[in-house]
PDB file of C-alpha atoms in Angstrom:
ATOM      1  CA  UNK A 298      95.798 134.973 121.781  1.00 46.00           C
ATOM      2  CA  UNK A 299      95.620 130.995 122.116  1.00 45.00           C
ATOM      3  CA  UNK A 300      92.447 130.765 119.887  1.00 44.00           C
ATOM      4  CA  UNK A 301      94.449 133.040 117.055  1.00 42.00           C
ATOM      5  CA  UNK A 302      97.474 131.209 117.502  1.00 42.00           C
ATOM      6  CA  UNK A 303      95.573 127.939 117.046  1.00 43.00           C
ATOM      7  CA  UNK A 304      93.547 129.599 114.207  1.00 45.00           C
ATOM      8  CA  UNK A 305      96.814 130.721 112.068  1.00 37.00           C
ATOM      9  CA  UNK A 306      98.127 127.090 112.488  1.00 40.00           C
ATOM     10  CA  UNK A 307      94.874 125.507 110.952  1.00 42.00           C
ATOM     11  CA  UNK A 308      95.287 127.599 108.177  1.00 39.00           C
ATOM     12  CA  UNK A 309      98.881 127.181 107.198  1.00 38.00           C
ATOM     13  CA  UNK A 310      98.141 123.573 107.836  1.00 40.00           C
ATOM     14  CA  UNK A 311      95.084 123.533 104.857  1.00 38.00           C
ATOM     15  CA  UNK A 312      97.446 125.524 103.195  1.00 35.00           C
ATOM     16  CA  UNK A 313     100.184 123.168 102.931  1.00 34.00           C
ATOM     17  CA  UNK A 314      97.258 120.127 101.794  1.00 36.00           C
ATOM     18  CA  UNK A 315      95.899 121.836  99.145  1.00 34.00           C
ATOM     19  CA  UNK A 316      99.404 123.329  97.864  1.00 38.00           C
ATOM     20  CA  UNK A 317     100.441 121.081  94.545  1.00 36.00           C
ATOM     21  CA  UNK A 318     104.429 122.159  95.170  1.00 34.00           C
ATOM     22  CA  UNK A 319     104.583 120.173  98.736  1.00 31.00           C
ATOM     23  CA  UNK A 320     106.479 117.475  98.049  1.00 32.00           C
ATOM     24  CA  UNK A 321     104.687 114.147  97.431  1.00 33.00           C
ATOM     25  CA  UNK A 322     105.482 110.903  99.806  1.00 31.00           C
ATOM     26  CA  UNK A 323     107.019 108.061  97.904  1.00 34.00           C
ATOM     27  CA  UNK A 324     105.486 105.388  97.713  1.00 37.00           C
ATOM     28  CA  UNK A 325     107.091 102.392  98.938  1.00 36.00           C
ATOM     29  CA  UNK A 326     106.034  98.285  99.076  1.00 41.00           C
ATOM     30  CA  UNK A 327     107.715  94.620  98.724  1.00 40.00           C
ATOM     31  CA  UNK A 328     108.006  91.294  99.329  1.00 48.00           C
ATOM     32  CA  UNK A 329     110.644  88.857 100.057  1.00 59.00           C
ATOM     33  CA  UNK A 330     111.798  86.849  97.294  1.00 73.00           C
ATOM     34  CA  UNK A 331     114.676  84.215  95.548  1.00 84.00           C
ATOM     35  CA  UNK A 332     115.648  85.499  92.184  1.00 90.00           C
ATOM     36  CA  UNK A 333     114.089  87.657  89.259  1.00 93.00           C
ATOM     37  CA  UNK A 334     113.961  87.743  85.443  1.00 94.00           C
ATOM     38  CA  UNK A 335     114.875  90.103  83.507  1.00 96.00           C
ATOM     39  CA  UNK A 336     112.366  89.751  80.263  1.00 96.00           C
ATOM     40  CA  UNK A 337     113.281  91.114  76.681  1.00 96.00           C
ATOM     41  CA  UNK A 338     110.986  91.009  74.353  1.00 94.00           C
ATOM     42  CA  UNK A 339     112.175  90.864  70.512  1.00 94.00           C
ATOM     43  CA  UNK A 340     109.090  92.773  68.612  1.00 90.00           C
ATOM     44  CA  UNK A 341     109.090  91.626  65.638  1.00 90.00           C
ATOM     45  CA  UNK A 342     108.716  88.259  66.556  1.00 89.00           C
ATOM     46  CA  UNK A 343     105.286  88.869  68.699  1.00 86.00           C
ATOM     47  CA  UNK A 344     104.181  91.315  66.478  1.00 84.00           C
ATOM     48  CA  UNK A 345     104.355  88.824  63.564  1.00 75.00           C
ATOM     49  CA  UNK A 346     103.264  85.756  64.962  1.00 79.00           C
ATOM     50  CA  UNK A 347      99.680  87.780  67.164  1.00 74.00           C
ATOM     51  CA  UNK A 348      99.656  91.007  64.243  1.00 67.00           C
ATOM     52  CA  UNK A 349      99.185  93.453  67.303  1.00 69.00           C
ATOM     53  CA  UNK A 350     101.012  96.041  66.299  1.00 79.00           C
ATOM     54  CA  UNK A 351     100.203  99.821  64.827  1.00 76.00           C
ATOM     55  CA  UNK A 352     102.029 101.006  62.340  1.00 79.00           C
ATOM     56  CA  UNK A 353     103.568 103.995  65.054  1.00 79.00           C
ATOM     57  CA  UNK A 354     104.490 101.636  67.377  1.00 80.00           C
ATOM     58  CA  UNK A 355     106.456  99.322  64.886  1.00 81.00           C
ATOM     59  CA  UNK A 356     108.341 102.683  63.697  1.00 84.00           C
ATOM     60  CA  UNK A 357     108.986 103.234  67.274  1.00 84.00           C
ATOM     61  CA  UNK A 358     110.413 100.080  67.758  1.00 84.00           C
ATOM     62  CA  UNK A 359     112.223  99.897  64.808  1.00 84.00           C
ATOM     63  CA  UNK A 360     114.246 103.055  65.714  1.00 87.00           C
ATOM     64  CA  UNK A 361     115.421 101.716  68.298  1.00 85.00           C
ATOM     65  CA  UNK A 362     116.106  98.346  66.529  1.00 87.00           C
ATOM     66  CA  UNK A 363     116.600  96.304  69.673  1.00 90.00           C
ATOM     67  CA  UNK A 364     115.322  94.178  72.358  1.00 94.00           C
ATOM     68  CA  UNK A 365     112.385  95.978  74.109  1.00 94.00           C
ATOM     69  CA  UNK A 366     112.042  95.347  77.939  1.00 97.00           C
ATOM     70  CA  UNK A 367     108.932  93.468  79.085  1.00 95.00           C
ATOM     71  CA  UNK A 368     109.106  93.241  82.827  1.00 95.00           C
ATOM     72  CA  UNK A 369     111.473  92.476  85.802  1.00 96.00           C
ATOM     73  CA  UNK A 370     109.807  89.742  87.530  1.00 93.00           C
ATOM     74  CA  UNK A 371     110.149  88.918  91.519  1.00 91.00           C
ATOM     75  CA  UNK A 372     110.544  84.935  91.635  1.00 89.00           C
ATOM     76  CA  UNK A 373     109.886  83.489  94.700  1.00 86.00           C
ATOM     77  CA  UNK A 374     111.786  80.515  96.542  1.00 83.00           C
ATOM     78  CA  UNK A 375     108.795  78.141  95.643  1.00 81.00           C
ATOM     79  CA  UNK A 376     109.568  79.041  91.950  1.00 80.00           C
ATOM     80  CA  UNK A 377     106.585  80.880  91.314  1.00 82.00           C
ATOM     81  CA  UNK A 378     106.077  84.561  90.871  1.00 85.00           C
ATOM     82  CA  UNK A 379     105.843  87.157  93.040  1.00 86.00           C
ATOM     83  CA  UNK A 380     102.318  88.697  91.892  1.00 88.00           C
ATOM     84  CA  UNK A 381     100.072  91.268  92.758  1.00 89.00           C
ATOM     85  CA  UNK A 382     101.206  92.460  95.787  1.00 86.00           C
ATOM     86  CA  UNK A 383      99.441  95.556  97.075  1.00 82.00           C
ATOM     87  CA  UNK A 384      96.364  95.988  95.141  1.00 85.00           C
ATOM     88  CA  UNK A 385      96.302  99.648  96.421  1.00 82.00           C
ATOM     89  CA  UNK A 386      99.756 101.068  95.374  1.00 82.00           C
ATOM     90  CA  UNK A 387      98.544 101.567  91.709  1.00 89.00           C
ATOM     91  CA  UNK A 388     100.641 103.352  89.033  1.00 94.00           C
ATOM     92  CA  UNK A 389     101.631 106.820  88.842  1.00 94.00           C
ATOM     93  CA  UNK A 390     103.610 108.648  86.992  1.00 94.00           C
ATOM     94  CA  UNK A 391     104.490 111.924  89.113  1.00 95.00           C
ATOM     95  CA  UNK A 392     106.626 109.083  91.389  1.00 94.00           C
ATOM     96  CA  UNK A 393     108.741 108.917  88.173  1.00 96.00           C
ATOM     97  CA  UNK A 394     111.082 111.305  87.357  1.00 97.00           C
ATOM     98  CA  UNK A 395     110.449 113.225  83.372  1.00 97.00           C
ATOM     99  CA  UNK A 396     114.457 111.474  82.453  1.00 97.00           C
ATOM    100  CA  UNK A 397     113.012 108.211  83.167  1.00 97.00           C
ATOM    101  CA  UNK A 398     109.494 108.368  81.641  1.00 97.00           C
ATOM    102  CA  UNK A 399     111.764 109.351  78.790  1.00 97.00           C
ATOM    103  CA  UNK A 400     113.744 106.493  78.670  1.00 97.00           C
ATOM    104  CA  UNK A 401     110.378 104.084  79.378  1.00 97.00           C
ATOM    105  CA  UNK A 402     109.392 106.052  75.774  1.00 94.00           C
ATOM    106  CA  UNK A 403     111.802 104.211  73.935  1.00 94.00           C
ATOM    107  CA  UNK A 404     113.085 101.419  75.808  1.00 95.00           C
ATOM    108  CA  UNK A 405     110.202 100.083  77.380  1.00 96.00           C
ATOM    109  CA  UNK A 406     107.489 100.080  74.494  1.00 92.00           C
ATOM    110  CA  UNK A 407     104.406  98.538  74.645  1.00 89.00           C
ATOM    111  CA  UNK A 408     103.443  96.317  71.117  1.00 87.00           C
ATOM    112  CA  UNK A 409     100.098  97.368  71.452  1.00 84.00           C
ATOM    113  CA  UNK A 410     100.367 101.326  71.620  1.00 84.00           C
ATOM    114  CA  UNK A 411      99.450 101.928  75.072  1.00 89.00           C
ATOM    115  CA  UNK A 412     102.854 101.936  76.762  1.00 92.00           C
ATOM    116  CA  UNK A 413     101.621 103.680  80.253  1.00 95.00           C
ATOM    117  CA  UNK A 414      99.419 100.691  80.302  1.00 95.00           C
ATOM    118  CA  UNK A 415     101.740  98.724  80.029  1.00 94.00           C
ATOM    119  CA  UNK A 416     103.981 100.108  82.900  1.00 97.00           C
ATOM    120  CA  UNK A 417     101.197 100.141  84.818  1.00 96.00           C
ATOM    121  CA  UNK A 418     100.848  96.442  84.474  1.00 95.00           C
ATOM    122  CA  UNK A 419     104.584  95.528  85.343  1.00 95.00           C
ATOM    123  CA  UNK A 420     104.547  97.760  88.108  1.00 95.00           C
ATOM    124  CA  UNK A 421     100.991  96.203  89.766  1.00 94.00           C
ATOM    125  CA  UNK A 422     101.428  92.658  88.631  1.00 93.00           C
ATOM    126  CA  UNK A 423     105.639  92.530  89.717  1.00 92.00           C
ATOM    127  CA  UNK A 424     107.398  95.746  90.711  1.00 91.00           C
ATOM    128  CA  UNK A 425     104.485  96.040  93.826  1.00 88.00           C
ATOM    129  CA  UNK A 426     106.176  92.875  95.189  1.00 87.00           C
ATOM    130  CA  UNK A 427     109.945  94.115  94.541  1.00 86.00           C
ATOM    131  CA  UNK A 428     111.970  94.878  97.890  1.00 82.00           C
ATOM    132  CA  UNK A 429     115.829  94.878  98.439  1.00 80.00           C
ATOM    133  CA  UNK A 430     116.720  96.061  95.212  1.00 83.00           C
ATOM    134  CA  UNK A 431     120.784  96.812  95.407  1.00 79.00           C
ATOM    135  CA  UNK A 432     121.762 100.198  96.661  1.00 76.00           C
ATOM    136  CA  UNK A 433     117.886 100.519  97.675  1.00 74.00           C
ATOM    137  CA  UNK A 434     116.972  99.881 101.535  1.00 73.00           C
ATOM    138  CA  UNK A 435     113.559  98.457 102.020  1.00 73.00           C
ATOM    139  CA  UNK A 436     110.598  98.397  99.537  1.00 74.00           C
ATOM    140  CA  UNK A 437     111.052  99.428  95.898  1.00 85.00           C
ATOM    141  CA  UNK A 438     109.969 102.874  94.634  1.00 89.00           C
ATOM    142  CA  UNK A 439     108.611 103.109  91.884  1.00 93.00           C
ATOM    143  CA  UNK A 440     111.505 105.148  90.400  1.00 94.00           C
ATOM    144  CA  UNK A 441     113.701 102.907  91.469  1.00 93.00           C
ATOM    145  CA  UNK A 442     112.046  99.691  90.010  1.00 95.00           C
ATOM    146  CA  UNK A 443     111.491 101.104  86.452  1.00 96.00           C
ATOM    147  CA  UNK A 444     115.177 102.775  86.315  1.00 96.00           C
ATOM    148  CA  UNK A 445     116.733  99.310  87.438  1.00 95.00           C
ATOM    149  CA  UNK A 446     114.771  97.819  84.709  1.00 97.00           C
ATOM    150  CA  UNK A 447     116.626 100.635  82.397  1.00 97.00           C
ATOM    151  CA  UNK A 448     119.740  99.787  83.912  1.00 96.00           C
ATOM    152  CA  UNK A 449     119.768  96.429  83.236  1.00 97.00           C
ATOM    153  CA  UNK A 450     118.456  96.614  79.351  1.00 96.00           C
ATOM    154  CA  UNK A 451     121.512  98.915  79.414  1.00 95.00           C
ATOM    155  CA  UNK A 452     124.039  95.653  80.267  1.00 95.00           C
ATOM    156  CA  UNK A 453     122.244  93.157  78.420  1.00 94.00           C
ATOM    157  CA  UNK A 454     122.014  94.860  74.864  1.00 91.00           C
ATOM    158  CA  UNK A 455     120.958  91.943  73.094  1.00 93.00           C
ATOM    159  CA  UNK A 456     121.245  92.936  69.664  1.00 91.00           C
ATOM    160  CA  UNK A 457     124.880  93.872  70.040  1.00 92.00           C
ATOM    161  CA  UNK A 458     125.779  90.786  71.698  1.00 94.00           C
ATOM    162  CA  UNK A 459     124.303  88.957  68.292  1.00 95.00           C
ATOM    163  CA  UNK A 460     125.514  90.790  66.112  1.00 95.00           C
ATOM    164  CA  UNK A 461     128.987  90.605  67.445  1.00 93.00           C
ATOM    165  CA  UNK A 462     129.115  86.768  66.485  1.00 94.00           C
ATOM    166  CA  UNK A 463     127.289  87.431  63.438  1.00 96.00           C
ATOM    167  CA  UNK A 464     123.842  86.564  64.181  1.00 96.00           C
ATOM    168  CA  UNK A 465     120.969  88.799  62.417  1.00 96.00           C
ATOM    169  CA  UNK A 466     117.739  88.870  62.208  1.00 95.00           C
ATOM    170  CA  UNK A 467     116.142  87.143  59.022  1.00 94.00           C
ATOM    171  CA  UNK A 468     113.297  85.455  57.542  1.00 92.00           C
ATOM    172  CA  UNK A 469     115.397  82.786  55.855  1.00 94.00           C
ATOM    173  CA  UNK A 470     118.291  81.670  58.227  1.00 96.00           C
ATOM    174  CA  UNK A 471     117.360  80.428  61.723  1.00 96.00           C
ATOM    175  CA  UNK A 472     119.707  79.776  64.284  1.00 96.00           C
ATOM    176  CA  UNK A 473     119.711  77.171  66.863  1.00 94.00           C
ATOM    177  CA  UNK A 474     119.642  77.365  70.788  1.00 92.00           C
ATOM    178  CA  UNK A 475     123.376  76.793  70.919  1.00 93.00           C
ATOM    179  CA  UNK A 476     123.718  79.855  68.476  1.00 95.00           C
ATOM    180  CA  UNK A 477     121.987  82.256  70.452  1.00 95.00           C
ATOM    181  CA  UNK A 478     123.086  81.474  73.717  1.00 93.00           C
ATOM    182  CA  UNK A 479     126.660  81.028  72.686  1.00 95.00           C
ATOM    183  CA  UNK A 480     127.615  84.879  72.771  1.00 96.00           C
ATOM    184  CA  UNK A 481     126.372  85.371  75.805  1.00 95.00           C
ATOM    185  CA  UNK A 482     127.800  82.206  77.574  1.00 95.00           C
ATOM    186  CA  UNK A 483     131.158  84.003  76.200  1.00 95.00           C
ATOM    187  CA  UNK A 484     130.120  87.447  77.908  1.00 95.00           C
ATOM    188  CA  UNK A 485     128.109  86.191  81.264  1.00 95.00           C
ATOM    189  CA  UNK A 486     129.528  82.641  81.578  1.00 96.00           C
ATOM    190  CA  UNK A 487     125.703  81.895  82.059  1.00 96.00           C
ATOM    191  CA  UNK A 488     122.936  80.921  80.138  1.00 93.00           C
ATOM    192  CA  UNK A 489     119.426  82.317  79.784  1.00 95.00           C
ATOM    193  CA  UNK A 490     116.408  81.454  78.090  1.00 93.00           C
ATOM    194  CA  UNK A 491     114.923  81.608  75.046  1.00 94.00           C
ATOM    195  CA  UNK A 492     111.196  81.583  74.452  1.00 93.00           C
ATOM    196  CA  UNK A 493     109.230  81.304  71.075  1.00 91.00           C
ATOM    197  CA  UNK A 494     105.838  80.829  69.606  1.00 89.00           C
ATOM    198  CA  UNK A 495     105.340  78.795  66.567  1.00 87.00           C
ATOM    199  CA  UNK A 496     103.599  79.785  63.686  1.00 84.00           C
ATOM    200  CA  UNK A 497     102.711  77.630  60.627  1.00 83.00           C
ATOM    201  CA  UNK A 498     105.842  75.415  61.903  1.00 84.00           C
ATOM    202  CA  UNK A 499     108.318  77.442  62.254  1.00 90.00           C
ATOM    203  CA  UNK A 500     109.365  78.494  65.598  1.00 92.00           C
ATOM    204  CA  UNK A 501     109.774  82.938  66.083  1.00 93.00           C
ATOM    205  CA  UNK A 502     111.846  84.031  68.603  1.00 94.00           C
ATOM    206  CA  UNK A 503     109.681  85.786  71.015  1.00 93.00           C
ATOM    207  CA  UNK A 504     111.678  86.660  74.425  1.00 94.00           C
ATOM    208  CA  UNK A 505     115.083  86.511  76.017  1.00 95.00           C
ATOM    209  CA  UNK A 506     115.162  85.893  79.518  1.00 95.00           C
ATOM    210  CA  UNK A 507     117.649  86.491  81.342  1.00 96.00           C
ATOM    211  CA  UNK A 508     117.962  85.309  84.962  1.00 95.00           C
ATOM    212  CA  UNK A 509     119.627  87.033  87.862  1.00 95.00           C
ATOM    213  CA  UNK A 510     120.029  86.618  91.700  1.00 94.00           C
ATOM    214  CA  UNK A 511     119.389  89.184  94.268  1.00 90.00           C
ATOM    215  CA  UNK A 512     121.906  91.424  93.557  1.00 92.00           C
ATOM    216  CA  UNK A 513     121.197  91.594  89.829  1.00 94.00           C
ATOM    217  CA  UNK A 514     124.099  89.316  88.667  1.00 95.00           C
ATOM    218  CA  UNK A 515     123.314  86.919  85.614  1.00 96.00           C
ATOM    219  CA  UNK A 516     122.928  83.541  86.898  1.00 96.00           C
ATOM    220  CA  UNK A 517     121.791  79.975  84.652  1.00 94.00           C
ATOM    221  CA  UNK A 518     118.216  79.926  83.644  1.00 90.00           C
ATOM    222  CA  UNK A 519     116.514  76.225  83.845  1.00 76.00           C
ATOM    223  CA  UNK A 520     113.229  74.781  83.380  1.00 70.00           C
ATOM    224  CA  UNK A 521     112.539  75.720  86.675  1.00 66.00           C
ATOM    225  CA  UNK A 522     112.398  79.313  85.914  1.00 64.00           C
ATOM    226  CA  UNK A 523     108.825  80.217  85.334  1.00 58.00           C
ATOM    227  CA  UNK A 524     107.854  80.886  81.496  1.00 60.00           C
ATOM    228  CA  UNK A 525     105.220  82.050  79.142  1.00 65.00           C
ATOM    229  CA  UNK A 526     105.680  80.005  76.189  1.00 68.00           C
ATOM    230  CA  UNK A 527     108.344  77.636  75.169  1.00 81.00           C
ATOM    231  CA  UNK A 528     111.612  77.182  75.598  1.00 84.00           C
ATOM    232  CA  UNK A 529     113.942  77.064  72.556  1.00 81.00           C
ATOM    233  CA  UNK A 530     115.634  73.152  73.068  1.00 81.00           C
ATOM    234  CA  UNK A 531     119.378  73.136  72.337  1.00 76.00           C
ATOM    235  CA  UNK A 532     119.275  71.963  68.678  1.00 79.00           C
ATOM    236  CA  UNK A 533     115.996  73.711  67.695  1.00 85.00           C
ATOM    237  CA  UNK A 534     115.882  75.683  65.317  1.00 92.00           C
ATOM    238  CA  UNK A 535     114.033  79.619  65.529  1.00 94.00           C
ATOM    239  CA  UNK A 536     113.571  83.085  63.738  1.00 95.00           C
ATOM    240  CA  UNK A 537     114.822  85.865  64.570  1.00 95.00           C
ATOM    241  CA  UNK A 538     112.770  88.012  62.663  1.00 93.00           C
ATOM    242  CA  UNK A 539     114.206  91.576  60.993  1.00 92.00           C
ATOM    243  CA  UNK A 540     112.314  94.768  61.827  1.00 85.00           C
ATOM    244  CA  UNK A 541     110.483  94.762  58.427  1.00 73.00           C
ATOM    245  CA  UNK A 542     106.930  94.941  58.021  1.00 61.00           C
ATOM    246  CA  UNK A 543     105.666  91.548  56.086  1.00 54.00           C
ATOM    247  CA  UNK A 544     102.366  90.064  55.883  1.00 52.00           C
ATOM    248  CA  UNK A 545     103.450  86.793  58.387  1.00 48.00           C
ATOM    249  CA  UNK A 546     100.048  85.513  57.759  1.00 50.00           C
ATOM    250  CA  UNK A 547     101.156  84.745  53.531  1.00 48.00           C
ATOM    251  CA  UNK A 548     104.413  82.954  55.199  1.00 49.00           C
TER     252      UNK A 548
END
């Protein structure tokens, strides 16, 4: 009767491993760290400036017609990044629920077409070394980086904010620092950053970033915030290119 017994137990056992409706551990990691930042990325600028974009992404982007999210970026107290933290945890997208791979779909596009890529990339390079988040206990999910990520695109609506003191995108007018920052001063009572490439002397808006302490609240970006790119200086002037296609390389 033992040996049966024993027998039976294997088998519901295998059963269970091999069974694709058993429900999947989540997968959990981190690392301590200071700060984050919140990255925006305004698409027309990098897709004029590098010309890396398909023709379906820029219509996907353009329906949306807004600040696309880049990353949310671990800074640690040193002021570097937070990279690369568990080689092994790699992306996967049956730890993220169908609602929020819908929202990644149109709020978190890649420029270059292969948006799971590009998840992939933010999760491995800065969500692996995310811990703490609020109303999370320990290590970050992966669920619960990307829908924080959501969340805060959702506050910091970029577009709106402009628009509301009557900045627009354009090829002709630019706008300074103070401009851009202005509006959201009035709204945060902090300033971020504003990053942009230059092409044939002018300077294109490229990013937003906005900075935030542990708990997610907007705090003053400096110069010692790490940055790709440069920083818009208070009476420089940039872009802030409209969603229509142009040939940037006649400009």
């Amino acid at each position: 009767m033992a040996k049966i017994e024993k027998s039976v137990f294997l088998i519901l056992a295998f059963l269970l491993l091999i069974n694709p409706s058993t429900p999947k551990k989540t997968i959990t990691i981190g690392l301590d760290y200071a700060s984050y930042v919140f990255v925006l990325l305004w698409a027309p600028g990098d897709c004029g400036v590098f010309s890396k974009c398909s023709d379906s992404v820029w219509d996907s982007l353009a329906e949306v017609n807004d600040f696309t999210i880049r990353g949310l970026w671990p800074r640690l107290s040193d002021g570097t990044w937070a990279t690369n933290c568990d080689p092994s945890r790699q992306f996967d997208r049956d730890y993220v629920s169908s609602y929020t791979i819908q929202q990644l779909e149109t709020y978190w596009l890649s420029v270059g077409g292969n948006h799971q890529s590009q998840w992939a990339h933010e999760w491995s390079r800065h969500g692996s070394c995310v811990k703490d988040l609020p109303g999370v206990s320990g290590p970050a999910t992966l669920e619960a980086y990307f829908t924080t990520s959501l969340n805060l695109r959702r506050d910091f609506q970029l577009n709106n904010i402009f628009a509301s003191s009557g900045i627009f995108p354009s090829y002709i007018k630019t706008y300074t620092r103070n401009d851009l920052e202005a509006p959201f001063v009035s709204l945060y009572g902090v300033q971020p950053n504003f990053v942009y490439e230059s092409h044939r002397g002018d300077n294109i808006l490229i990013e937003v970033h906005v900075c935030l302490n542990l708990h997610l609240e907007p705090i003053d970006c400096d110069d010692s915030f790490p940055h790709e790119g440069q920083i818009v200086e208070p009476q420089s002037e940039v872009f802030l290119l409209p969603f229509h296609k142009l040939d940037m390389s006649s400009l």
